[in-house]
């Protein structure tokens, strides 16, 4: 039995939409998206049917890592506007029955944060992980002190992101920087997290997606101490803000949800197989590719050389561990990973991907622009720390939203050379306006799938799922009512009917799928949701 309150009731029906704020909509013509721009575009989200928005970090920052280097947790970045404008966005969203969540960077700050600026000259400050060893004897991973304090500090990601000190699970007397989790510095940081969360939740925010949630306690085998930290924070949240939700960027729901998160994502990293379940669905070896990934094929590929079994087996295992404690979230993409439309994956392949994502028993998270098939734009320069490796440049997934056919695709009135990132140069790039006018477009399909999911609990995150086939086509039953057939390859695929009563299933939506007494047949890139109740 869970020691926590049940998850907020609204979360079970959440259809999340991730907004990278600097690329969504620019209201003041400076080339960078902002709060007022998001507010002006809320009607698009309401029309689409999403009911929960997650904003990437919008706190004050020098933007060496696109805002994931926070210099003040209690102040919004001026590039996005004011706190009042954020409050206006939250209120305007609420009028449309949309909740807004913020991104909380819990494990590190910017090296420009006042806490770090004080620590670099104060040998007694233990808010960060610091050693006084000389530069030539710094432990692996430590960075030399930029101030009068001797020794160096431990960063969490880039050198400009010093790790906040939440202690070590295994202190050692020969390494005095390994403070225990109950030392004064770690305790002060846990209290600071509560203060930050309390501040923003008090303004009406619905919760947080927590960046690198697994990274807080160091040298933590099994994440036991990190889990205990989040359990403590969840206990506080249940009492102080029982309607707020915590989503983890952990990539291991089996660990993070029992520890206190309401949901965690399948990600391109994390978990026992380092993100393989998600990559086995979407990663076609193009766009953002880490050199250590060994995966050869993905299921949603025209060649049809993979199996959905890798993902399904992982989902079954994780679902068993999560149970009714929380949820698993399945993203279409994110700001760190390739979009669905990457490389040689064409527009005709995307409907099947969304038919799967929006009918699978996870919380769906749509990355802005994926609903129209925006593509990963290759060959962009590094921008705000976007490049992580020779084939891993996140900028391609962060280009401006394509609203219409006007200059800059309706994103901004700024000159093109002042935009946060360039607009996709493809003259055939998709836009919201063009797809709104076309009832057969991907945008309309995504809208219909969301409406179907929200109107039928059998298609939600909690209802039973029976998987009949993980090859081509993927065939599964939701709530003993909706038979879903998805064929992501270009070749036709067939499968015998699992039960005779399915022969009379009525198509609710889909394309290229037929069902009769002999079985299910799906044309290339075909998909369908069929109602067994006729």
Short mmCIF file of C-alpha atoms in Angstrom, two decimals:
data_model
loop_
_atom_site.label_atom_id
_atom_site.label_comp_id
_atom_site.label_asym_id
_atom_site.label_seq_id
_atom_site.Cartn_x
_atom_site.Cartn_y
_atom_site.Cartn_z
CA UNK A 1 0.00 0.00 0.00
CA UNK A 2 1.38 3.40 -0.99
CA UNK A 3 2.36 5.76 1.84
CA UNK A 4 1.24 8.72 -0.30
CA UNK A 5 -2.08 10.29 -1.14
CA UNK A 6 -3.53 9.07 -4.45
CA UNK A 7 -2.40 11.02 -7.49
CA UNK A 8 -4.52 14.10 -8.25
CA UNK A 9 -7.64 12.94 -10.06
CA UNK A 10 -7.00 15.22 -13.03
CA UNK A 11 -3.71 13.52 -13.87
CA UNK A 12 -5.31 10.25 -15.01
CA UNK A 13 -6.96 12.14 -17.90
CA UNK A 14 -3.99 14.34 -18.73
CA UNK A 15 -2.89 14.81 -22.33
CA UNK A 16 0.35 16.71 -21.95
CA UNK A 17 1.79 19.21 -24.38
CA UNK A 18 5.41 20.29 -23.99
CA UNK A 19 6.24 23.88 -24.89
CA UNK A 20 9.83 25.00 -25.43
CA UNK A 21 8.96 28.62 -24.62
CA UNK A 22 11.69 30.39 -26.57
CA UNK A 23 10.48 28.70 -29.76
CA UNK A 24 6.69 28.68 -29.45
CA UNK A 25 5.37 32.19 -30.08
CA UNK A 26 7.03 35.62 -29.90
CA UNK A 27 4.67 38.44 -28.92
CA UNK A 28 7.07 41.39 -28.87
CA UNK A 29 9.18 40.91 -31.99
CA UNK A 30 12.52 40.27 -30.32
CA UNK A 31 12.89 36.86 -31.97
CA UNK A 32 12.40 34.84 -28.78
CA UNK A 33 9.15 33.24 -27.65
CA UNK A 34 7.56 34.47 -24.44
CA UNK A 35 4.68 34.07 -21.98
CA UNK A 36 2.40 36.47 -23.82
CA UNK A 37 3.02 34.54 -27.02
CA UNK A 38 1.95 31.29 -25.37
CA UNK A 39 -1.15 33.01 -23.96
CA UNK A 40 -2.09 34.25 -27.43
CA UNK A 41 -1.89 30.70 -28.79
CA UNK A 42 -3.85 28.91 -26.07
CA UNK A 43 -6.87 28.58 -28.32
CA UNK A 44 -4.83 26.24 -30.52
CA UNK A 45 -4.20 23.97 -27.55
CA UNK A 46 -7.82 24.11 -26.41
CA UNK A 47 -9.00 23.26 -29.94
CA UNK A 48 -6.51 20.40 -30.12
CA UNK A 49 -7.81 19.00 -26.84
CA UNK A 50 -4.68 18.96 -24.68
CA UNK A 51 -5.35 19.80 -21.06
CA UNK A 52 -1.91 20.03 -19.45
CA UNK A 53 1.03 22.17 -20.57
CA UNK A 54 4.62 21.69 -19.45
CA UNK A 55 6.91 24.67 -19.99
CA UNK A 56 10.66 24.15 -20.22
CA UNK A 57 12.58 26.25 -17.64
CA UNK A 58 11.56 29.89 -17.56
CA UNK A 59 13.59 31.05 -14.54
CA UNK A 60 16.37 33.66 -14.65
CA UNK A 61 19.41 32.20 -16.37
CA UNK A 62 22.53 33.07 -18.39
CA UNK A 63 21.26 30.40 -20.85
CA UNK A 64 24.45 28.41 -21.23
CA UNK A 65 22.14 25.37 -21.30
CA UNK A 66 18.93 26.90 -22.64
CA UNK A 67 17.63 27.77 -19.15
CA UNK A 68 18.63 24.56 -17.39
CA UNK A 69 21.26 26.67 -15.67
CA UNK A 70 19.16 28.65 -13.18
CA UNK A 71 20.54 31.82 -11.62
CA UNK A 72 17.42 32.67 -9.59
CA UNK A 73 14.61 30.19 -8.90
CA UNK A 74 12.19 32.88 -7.73
CA UNK A 75 12.47 35.20 -10.72
CA UNK A 76 11.37 34.58 -14.29
CA UNK A 77 13.79 35.20 -17.15
CA UNK A 78 13.19 38.66 -18.64
CA UNK A 79 13.28 37.16 -22.16
CA UNK A 80 9.90 35.56 -21.37
CA UNK A 81 8.27 38.55 -19.72
CA UNK A 82 7.24 39.14 -16.12
CA UNK A 83 5.82 37.07 -13.30
CA UNK A 84 2.53 38.86 -13.83
CA UNK A 85 2.52 37.68 -17.45
CA UNK A 86 3.17 34.13 -16.29
CA UNK A 87 0.24 34.47 -13.89
CA UNK A 88 -1.90 35.78 -16.77
CA UNK A 89 -0.90 32.74 -18.83
CA UNK A 90 -1.88 30.39 -16.01
CA UNK A 91 -5.23 32.14 -15.54
CA UNK A 92 -5.99 32.23 -19.27
CA UNK A 93 -5.13 28.54 -19.54
CA UNK A 94 -7.38 27.69 -16.60
CA UNK A 95 -10.31 29.39 -18.35
CA UNK A 96 -9.77 26.84 -21.13
CA UNK A 97 -9.47 23.94 -18.66
CA UNK A 98 -5.72 23.69 -19.27
CA UNK A 99 -3.24 23.31 -16.41
CA UNK A 100 0.31 24.66 -16.59
CA UNK A 101 3.34 22.92 -15.13
CA UNK A 102 6.85 24.33 -14.80
CA UNK A 103 10.21 22.66 -15.22
CA UNK A 104 12.15 22.46 -11.94
CA UNK A 105 15.92 22.10 -12.18
CA UNK A 106 16.45 20.52 -8.78
CA UNK A 107 19.96 19.10 -8.87
CA UNK A 108 22.11 22.05 -9.92
CA UNK A 109 22.16 25.79 -10.50
CA UNK A 110 24.02 28.13 -12.81
CA UNK A 111 27.48 29.19 -11.74
CA UNK A 112 25.95 32.69 -11.81
CA UNK A 113 23.49 31.88 -9.01
CA UNK A 114 24.02 33.95 -5.86
CA UNK A 115 24.46 30.75 -3.86
CA UNK A 116 27.41 29.68 -5.97
CA UNK A 117 28.89 33.16 -6.13
CA UNK A 118 29.01 33.11 -2.33
CA UNK A 119 30.35 29.57 -2.17
CA UNK A 120 33.39 30.22 -4.39
CA UNK A 121 34.86 32.49 -1.71
CA UNK A 122 33.61 30.76 1.44
CA UNK A 123 35.38 27.53 2.49
CA UNK A 124 32.64 26.84 5.04
CA UNK A 125 29.80 26.90 2.51
CA UNK A 126 28.54 23.39 1.77
CA UNK A 127 25.53 24.15 -0.41
CA UNK A 128 27.56 22.69 -3.30
CA UNK A 129 29.87 19.66 -3.44
CA UNK A 130 33.34 21.03 -2.89
CA UNK A 131 36.82 19.64 -2.26
CA UNK A 132 39.81 21.64 -1.08
CA UNK A 133 42.31 19.43 -2.92
CA UNK A 134 44.79 21.27 -5.12
CA UNK A 135 44.06 21.62 -8.82
CA UNK A 136 46.47 18.85 -9.77
CA UNK A 137 44.81 16.48 -7.29
CA UNK A 138 41.13 17.19 -7.97
CA UNK A 139 38.96 14.07 -7.96
CA UNK A 140 37.66 12.93 -11.37
CA UNK A 141 34.86 15.14 -12.65
CA UNK A 142 35.61 18.12 -10.38
CA UNK A 143 36.24 21.60 -11.82
CA UNK A 144 38.82 24.02 -10.45
CA UNK A 145 37.51 26.80 -8.22
CA UNK A 146 36.80 30.08 -10.03
CA UNK A 147 37.11 32.06 -6.77
CA UNK A 148 39.40 32.45 -3.78
CA UNK A 149 38.24 29.18 -2.27
CA UNK A 150 40.81 26.43 -2.88
CA UNK A 151 40.06 23.17 -4.63
CA UNK A 152 37.09 22.71 -6.90
CA UNK A 153 33.42 21.78 -7.27
CA UNK A 154 31.44 18.97 -8.85
CA UNK A 155 29.22 19.94 -11.82
CA UNK A 156 26.05 18.06 -12.69
CA UNK A 157 26.15 18.48 -16.48
CA UNK A 158 28.14 21.31 -18.06
CA UNK A 159 30.92 22.94 -16.01
CA UNK A 160 28.68 25.99 -15.63
CA UNK A 161 26.10 23.87 -13.72
CA UNK A 162 27.49 23.15 -10.25
CA UNK A 163 25.74 20.30 -8.49
CA UNK A 164 23.74 21.24 -5.44
CA UNK A 165 24.81 19.21 -2.43
CA UNK A 166 22.18 16.69 -1.39
CA UNK A 167 24.84 14.49 0.16
CA UNK A 168 26.35 11.12 -0.65
CA UNK A 169 24.69 7.81 0.06
CA UNK A 170 28.13 6.42 0.98
CA UNK A 171 30.27 8.96 2.85
CA UNK A 172 33.95 8.14 3.32
CA UNK A 173 36.41 9.71 5.79
CA UNK A 174 39.16 9.87 3.16
CA UNK A 175 36.93 11.99 0.94
CA UNK A 176 35.50 14.70 3.20
CA UNK A 177 33.43 16.27 0.42
CA UNK A 178 31.16 13.20 0.65
CA UNK A 179 28.80 14.67 3.21
CA UNK A 180 25.95 12.51 4.50
CA UNK A 181 22.42 13.29 3.32
CA UNK A 182 21.48 14.72 6.74
CA UNK A 183 24.37 17.21 6.89
CA UNK A 184 23.42 20.92 7.18
CA UNK A 185 24.09 21.74 3.51
CA UNK A 186 21.94 18.91 2.10
CA UNK A 187 19.18 19.71 4.59
CA UNK A 188 19.24 23.38 3.57
CA UNK A 189 18.94 22.41 -0.09
CA UNK A 190 15.96 20.17 0.57
CA UNK A 191 14.29 23.05 2.40
CA UNK A 192 15.10 25.37 -0.52
CA UNK A 193 13.39 22.96 -2.92
CA UNK A 194 10.24 23.12 -0.81
CA UNK A 195 10.40 26.93 -0.76
CA UNK A 196 10.77 27.13 -4.54
CA UNK A 197 7.94 24.68 -5.15
CA UNK A 198 5.70 26.41 -2.63
CA UNK A 199 6.30 29.81 -4.24
CA UNK A 200 5.22 28.75 -7.74
CA UNK A 201 2.41 26.46 -6.68
CA UNK A 202 1.02 29.36 -4.70
CA UNK A 203 0.60 31.24 -7.99
CA UNK A 204 -1.66 28.55 -9.40
CA UNK A 205 0.79 26.31 -11.22
CA UNK A 206 -0.28 22.66 -11.41
CA UNK A 207 3.06 21.07 -10.57
CA UNK A 208 6.52 20.39 -11.93
CA UNK A 209 8.45 18.24 -14.31
CA UNK A 210 11.72 17.73 -12.43
CA UNK A 211 14.89 17.84 -14.50
CA UNK A 212 17.50 15.10 -13.84
CA UNK A 213 15.48 13.97 -10.82
CA UNK A 214 17.77 10.98 -10.36
CA UNK A 215 20.90 13.12 -9.95
CA UNK A 216 20.51 14.57 -6.46
CA UNK A 217 22.17 12.20 -3.98
CA UNK A 218 25.55 11.07 -5.28
CA UNK A 219 27.03 7.56 -5.29
CA UNK A 220 23.63 6.10 -4.55
CA UNK A 221 23.40 2.42 -5.52
CA UNK A 222 19.83 1.50 -6.29
CA UNK A 223 18.82 5.16 -5.87
CA UNK A 224 17.71 4.37 -2.32
CA UNK A 225 18.78 7.67 -0.78
CA UNK A 226 17.55 9.71 -3.75
CA UNK A 227 14.23 7.88 -3.51
CA UNK A 228 14.01 8.67 0.20
CA UNK A 229 14.62 12.36 -0.56
CA UNK A 230 11.79 12.47 -3.05
CA UNK A 231 9.53 10.51 -0.72
CA UNK A 232 10.11 13.18 1.90
CA UNK A 233 9.24 15.93 -0.59
CA UNK A 234 6.17 14.05 -1.79
CA UNK A 235 4.96 13.74 1.79
CA UNK A 236 5.25 17.49 2.16
CA UNK A 237 3.54 18.08 -1.20
CA UNK A 238 0.63 15.81 -0.29
CA UNK A 239 -0.08 17.97 2.74
CA UNK A 240 0.74 21.44 1.41
CA UNK A 241 -0.44 21.10 -2.22
CA UNK A 242 -2.45 17.89 -2.61
CA UNK A 243 -3.67 18.78 -6.10
CA UNK A 244 -0.18 19.35 -7.52
CA UNK A 245 1.68 16.76 -9.59
CA UNK A 246 5.35 15.82 -9.82
CA UNK A 247 6.65 14.33 -13.07
CA UNK A 248 10.18 12.97 -13.14
CA UNK A 249 12.86 13.21 -15.78
CA UNK A 250 14.33 9.96 -14.54
CA UNK A 251 13.57 7.46 -17.27
CA UNK A 252 12.92 4.69 -14.76
CA UNK A 253 9.30 4.72 -13.53
CA UNK A 254 9.87 1.47 -11.62
CA UNK A 255 12.10 3.44 -9.26
CA UNK A 256 10.83 7.00 -9.42
CA UNK A 257 7.08 6.43 -9.01
CA UNK A 258 7.36 4.29 -5.84
CA UNK A 259 9.73 6.98 -4.54
CA UNK A 260 7.01 9.63 -4.78
CA UNK A 261 6.68 10.93 -8.31
CA UNK A 262 3.21 10.85 -9.80
CA UNK A 263 4.64 9.89 -13.18
CA UNK A 264 7.90 9.36 -15.00
CA UNK A 265 8.73 9.28 -18.70
CA UNK A 266 10.01 6.60 -20.96
CA UNK A 267 13.06 8.52 -22.17
CA UNK A 268 15.96 8.07 -24.56
CA UNK A 269 18.05 7.29 -21.47
CA UNK A 270 17.44 5.79 -18.04
CA UNK A 271 16.21 2.52 -16.65
CA UNK A 272 17.84 -0.91 -16.84
CA UNK A 273 18.51 -0.65 -20.60
CA UNK A 274 19.48 3.03 -20.81
CA UNK A 275 16.41 4.23 -22.68
CA UNK A 276 16.14 1.38 -25.17
CA UNK A 277 12.34 0.99 -24.85
CA UNK A 278 11.63 4.50 -26.15
CA UNK A 279 14.39 4.39 -28.72
CA UNK A 280 13.09 1.03 -29.96
CA UNK A 281 9.91 2.85 -30.96
CA UNK A 282 11.08 6.14 -32.47
CA UNK A 283 14.87 6.33 -32.93
CA UNK A 284 15.72 5.74 -36.59
CA UNK A 285 19.44 6.50 -36.20
CA UNK A 286 19.07 10.05 -37.51
CA UNK A 287 18.76 13.37 -35.71
CA UNK A 288 20.01 13.12 -32.14
CA UNK A 289 22.21 10.04 -31.86
CA UNK A 290 24.53 9.22 -28.95
CA UNK A 291 27.65 7.34 -29.94
CA UNK A 292 27.18 4.61 -27.32
CA UNK A 293 23.70 3.58 -28.53
CA UNK A 294 23.77 0.09 -30.06
CA UNK A 295 20.18 -0.13 -31.33
CA UNK A 296 19.96 -1.00 -35.04
CA UNK A 297 16.28 -0.63 -35.97
CA UNK A 298 13.13 0.91 -34.51
CA UNK A 299 9.57 -0.33 -34.81
CA UNK A 300 8.16 2.84 -36.39
CA UNK A 301 10.26 2.53 -39.50
CA UNK A 302 9.14 1.98 -43.08
CA UNK A 303 11.47 -0.98 -43.57
CA UNK A 304 9.68 -2.94 -40.84
CA UNK A 305 12.75 -4.71 -39.46
CA UNK A 306 12.02 -4.39 -35.73
CA UNK A 307 9.46 -5.52 -33.17
CA UNK A 308 7.33 -3.62 -30.72
CA UNK A 309 8.17 -6.37 -28.25
CA UNK A 310 11.13 -4.49 -26.80
CA UNK A 311 8.86 -1.66 -25.76
CA UNK A 312 5.90 -3.82 -24.77
CA UNK A 313 8.00 -6.04 -22.50
CA UNK A 314 9.51 -3.01 -20.79
CA UNK A 315 6.07 -1.44 -20.38
CA UNK A 316 4.69 -4.64 -18.86
CA UNK A 317 7.57 -4.82 -16.39
CA UNK A 318 7.33 -1.17 -15.44
CA UNK A 319 3.53 -1.28 -15.15
CA UNK A 320 3.83 -4.13 -12.69
CA UNK A 321 6.19 -2.10 -10.52
CA UNK A 322 4.18 1.13 -10.74
CA UNK A 323 0.75 -0.44 -10.22
CA UNK A 324 -1.76 2.13 -9.05
CA UNK A 325 0.89 4.33 -7.41
CA UNK A 326 1.14 6.60 -10.44
CA UNK A 327 1.56 6.71 -14.18
CA UNK A 328 4.02 6.23 -17.01
CA UNK A 329 4.34 9.01 -19.59
CA UNK A 330 5.14 8.34 -23.25
CA UNK A 331 6.45 11.34 -25.24
CA UNK A 332 6.32 11.83 -28.99
CA UNK A 333 9.69 13.59 -28.65
CA UNK A 334 11.27 16.20 -26.38
CA UNK A 335 13.72 19.09 -26.40
CA UNK A 336 16.64 16.66 -26.00
CA UNK A 337 15.61 14.03 -28.53
CA UNK A 338 14.69 13.83 -32.20
CA UNK A 339 11.19 14.63 -33.38
CA UNK A 340 9.01 11.94 -34.90
CA UNK A 341 9.61 13.51 -38.32
CA UNK A 342 13.36 12.95 -38.48
CA UNK A 343 15.55 11.99 -41.41
CA UNK A 344 13.78 9.79 -43.93
CA UNK A 345 10.60 9.29 -41.88
CA UNK A 346 7.92 10.82 -44.06
CA UNK A 347 4.62 12.54 -43.26
CA UNK A 348 2.62 9.45 -44.27
CA UNK A 349 4.31 7.50 -41.46
CA UNK A 350 3.22 9.83 -38.66
CA UNK A 351 -0.50 8.98 -38.34
CA UNK A 352 0.27 5.41 -37.25
CA UNK A 353 2.71 6.72 -34.64
CA UNK A 354 0.07 8.99 -33.10
CA UNK A 355 -2.60 6.28 -33.30
CA UNK A 356 -0.31 4.20 -31.12
CA UNK A 357 0.78 6.94 -28.70
CA UNK A 358 -2.72 8.24 -28.06
CA UNK A 359 -4.31 4.84 -27.49
CA UNK A 360 -1.56 3.22 -25.41
CA UNK A 361 -2.11 3.01 -21.59
CA UNK A 362 0.37 5.74 -20.71
CA UNK A 363 0.00 9.48 -20.32
CA UNK A 364 0.75 10.94 -23.76
CA UNK A 365 3.08 13.93 -24.01
CA UNK A 366 3.01 15.72 -27.36
CA UNK A 367 6.08 17.82 -28.12
CA UNK A 368 5.10 21.18 -29.61
CA UNK A 369 4.85 21.01 -33.39
CA UNK A 370 4.73 17.23 -33.57
CA UNK A 371 0.98 17.49 -34.04
CA UNK A 372 1.61 18.99 -37.48
CA UNK A 373 4.65 16.87 -38.28
CA UNK A 374 7.36 19.48 -37.79
CA UNK A 375 10.67 17.90 -38.65
CA UNK A 376 14.04 17.72 -36.93
CA UNK A 377 16.13 20.31 -38.79
CA UNK A 378 19.67 19.01 -39.39
CA UNK A 379 23.00 20.83 -39.60
CA UNK A 380 22.24 23.73 -37.26
CA UNK A 381 25.06 25.38 -35.28
CA UNK A 382 25.40 24.82 -31.57
CA UNK A 383 23.05 27.14 -29.70
CA UNK A 384 22.80 27.57 -25.93
CA UNK A 385 24.59 24.30 -25.31
CA UNK A 386 22.55 22.28 -27.80
CA UNK A 387 25.41 20.12 -29.11
CA UNK A 388 26.24 17.12 -26.92
CA UNK A 389 28.22 15.02 -29.38
CA UNK A 390 29.27 14.68 -33.01
CA UNK A 391 25.80 13.43 -33.98
CA UNK A 392 23.81 14.85 -31.08
CA UNK A 393 22.64 18.40 -31.65
CA UNK A 394 19.43 19.22 -29.82
CA UNK A 395 18.90 22.46 -31.77
CA UNK A 396 17.23 20.51 -34.58
CA UNK A 397 14.33 19.68 -32.25
CA UNK A 398 14.01 23.25 -30.95
CA UNK A 399 13.22 25.31 -34.04
CA UNK A 400 10.32 27.81 -34.02
CA UNK A 401 6.72 26.66 -34.16
CA UNK A 402 5.26 26.84 -37.65
CA UNK A 403 1.95 28.64 -37.36
CA UNK A 404 1.20 29.83 -40.91
CA UNK A 405 2.62 30.83 -44.25
CA UNK A 406 3.60 34.38 -43.28
CA UNK A 407 7.23 35.45 -42.75
CA UNK A 408 8.98 33.40 -40.03
CA UNK A 409 6.05 30.97 -40.24
CA UNK A 410 4.06 33.32 -37.99
CA UNK A 411 6.39 32.73 -35.04
CA UNK A 412 7.82 36.26 -34.82
CA UNK A 413 7.91 39.62 -36.59
CA UNK A 414 11.66 39.93 -35.94
CA UNK A 415 14.13 39.85 -38.83
CA UNK A 416 14.98 36.25 -39.69
CA UNK A 417 18.57 36.66 -38.50
CA UNK A 418 17.35 37.60 -35.00
CA UNK A 419 15.25 34.53 -34.37
CA UNK A 420 16.15 32.23 -31.50
CA UNK A 421 16.74 29.50 -34.08
CA UNK A 422 16.05 29.59 -37.81
CA UNK A 423 12.72 28.49 -39.21
CA UNK A 424 12.77 25.18 -41.07
CA UNK A 425 13.91 26.28 -44.56
CA UNK A 426 11.87 23.60 -46.36
CA UNK A 427 9.29 25.48 -48.49
CA UNK A 428 6.91 22.54 -47.96
CA UNK A 429 7.11 22.77 -44.16
CA UNK A 430 3.80 22.03 -42.45
CA UNK A 431 1.88 24.79 -40.66
CA UNK A 432 -0.99 24.92 -38.23
CA UNK A 433 -3.05 27.16 -40.52
CA UNK A 434 -2.72 24.89 -43.54
CA UNK A 435 -3.56 21.78 -41.56
CA UNK A 436 -6.50 23.41 -39.78
CA UNK A 437 -7.97 24.01 -43.23
CA UNK A 438 -7.45 20.38 -44.25
CA UNK A 439 -9.75 17.86 -42.57
CA UNK A 440 -7.48 15.02 -43.72
CA UNK A 441 -4.36 16.47 -42.08
CA UNK A 442 -2.27 15.03 -39.29
CA UNK A 443 -3.42 17.87 -37.03
CA UNK A 444 -7.07 16.89 -37.40
CA UNK A 445 -6.21 13.24 -36.81
CA UNK A 446 -4.37 14.06 -33.59
CA UNK A 447 -7.35 16.14 -32.49
CA UNK A 448 -9.75 13.27 -33.21
CA UNK A 449 -7.52 10.78 -31.38
CA UNK A 450 -7.33 13.03 -28.32
CA UNK A 451 -11.11 13.50 -28.33
CA UNK A 452 -11.61 9.75 -28.64
CA UNK A 453 -9.22 9.06 -25.77
CA UNK A 454 -10.79 11.68 -23.50
CA UNK A 455 -14.34 10.51 -24.19
CA UNK A 456 -13.69 6.80 -23.59
CA UNK A 457 -12.02 5.68 -20.36
CA UNK A 458 -11.20 2.37 -22.04
CA UNK A 459 -8.49 4.25 -23.98
CA UNK A 460 -7.03 5.95 -20.90
CA UNK A 461 -3.96 5.26 -18.82
CA UNK A 462 -5.70 3.06 -16.25
CA UNK A 463 -7.74 0.65 -18.35
CA UNK A 464 -6.69 -2.90 -19.14
CA UNK A 465 -4.65 -3.74 -22.22
CA UNK A 466 -4.19 -7.09 -23.93
CA UNK A 467 -1.47 -7.31 -26.55
CA UNK A 468 -2.03 -9.93 -29.25
CA UNK A 469 0.85 -9.23 -31.64
CA UNK A 470 4.05 -7.18 -31.39
CA UNK A 471 5.21 -7.68 -34.96
CA UNK A 472 3.59 -6.04 -37.99
CA UNK A 473 0.84 -5.09 -37.44
CA UNK A 474 0.83 -4.27 -33.74
CA UNK A 475 -2.55 -5.47 -32.41
CA UNK A 476 -3.93 -4.80 -28.94
CA UNK A 477 -7.22 -4.51 -27.11
CA UNK A 478 -8.13 -1.68 -24.74
CA UNK A 479 -10.70 -2.28 -22.02
CA UNK A 480 -12.19 -5.28 -23.85
CA UNK A 481 -13.79 -2.78 -26.20
CA UNK A 482 -11.38 -1.06 -28.60
CA UNK A 483 -9.20 -3.11 -30.91
CA UNK A 484 -6.20 -1.08 -32.10
CA UNK A 485 -4.22 -2.04 -35.20
CA UNK A 486 -1.05 -0.18 -36.17
CA UNK A 487 1.21 -0.98 -39.13
CA UNK A 488 4.21 1.39 -39.29
CA UNK A 489 5.92 -0.34 -42.21
CA UNK A 490 5.40 0.39 -45.91
CA UNK A 491 4.40 -3.20 -46.72
CA UNK A 492 0.97 -4.68 -46.06
CA UNK A 493 0.68 -6.71 -42.85
CA UNK A 494 -1.88 -9.28 -41.70
CA UNK A 495 -2.78 -11.06 -38.48
CA UNK A 496 -5.44 -13.67 -37.63
CA UNK A 497 -8.32 -12.46 -35.51
CA UNK A 498 -7.66 -13.23 -31.84
CA UNK A 499 -11.40 -13.82 -31.23
CA UNK A 500 -14.33 -14.54 -33.57
CA UNK A 501 -16.40 -11.67 -32.17
CA UNK A 502 -13.83 -9.18 -33.48
CA UNK A 503 -14.89 -9.83 -37.07
CA UNK A 504 -17.78 -7.39 -36.69
CA UNK A 505 -15.76 -4.63 -35.02
CA UNK A 506 -16.78 -1.19 -36.25
CA UNK A 507 -14.04 1.24 -37.38
CA UNK A 508 -14.11 4.39 -35.25
CA UNK A 509 -11.23 6.03 -37.05
CA UNK A 510 -8.37 4.84 -39.17
CA UNK A 511 -7.08 4.30 -42.64
CA UNK A 512 -6.05 1.23 -44.60
CA UNK A 513 -7.28 -1.44 -42.15
CA UNK A 514 -9.90 -4.09 -42.87
CA UNK A 515 -11.31 -6.74 -40.57
CA UNK A 516 -13.28 -9.81 -41.61
CA UNK A 517 -13.66 -13.43 -40.64
CA UNK A 518 -10.20 -14.28 -41.90
CA UNK A 519 -8.35 -11.68 -39.85
CA UNK A 520 -6.96 -8.16 -39.78
CA UNK A 521 -5.24 -6.66 -42.80
CA UNK A 522 -3.38 -3.35 -42.66
CA UNK A 523 -2.03 -1.53 -45.68
CA UNK A 524 1.36 0.09 -45.45
CA UNK A 525 1.30 2.78 -42.74
CA UNK A 526 -2.28 1.78 -41.93
CA UNK A 527 -3.89 2.18 -38.53
CA UNK A 528 -7.32 1.84 -36.97
CA UNK A 529 -9.27 1.97 -33.75
CA UNK A 530 -12.20 -0.43 -33.91
CA UNK A 531 -15.14 -0.72 -31.50
CA UNK A 532 -16.15 -4.28 -30.63
CA UNK A 533 -19.54 -3.05 -29.50
CA UNK A 534 -20.46 -2.30 -33.09
#
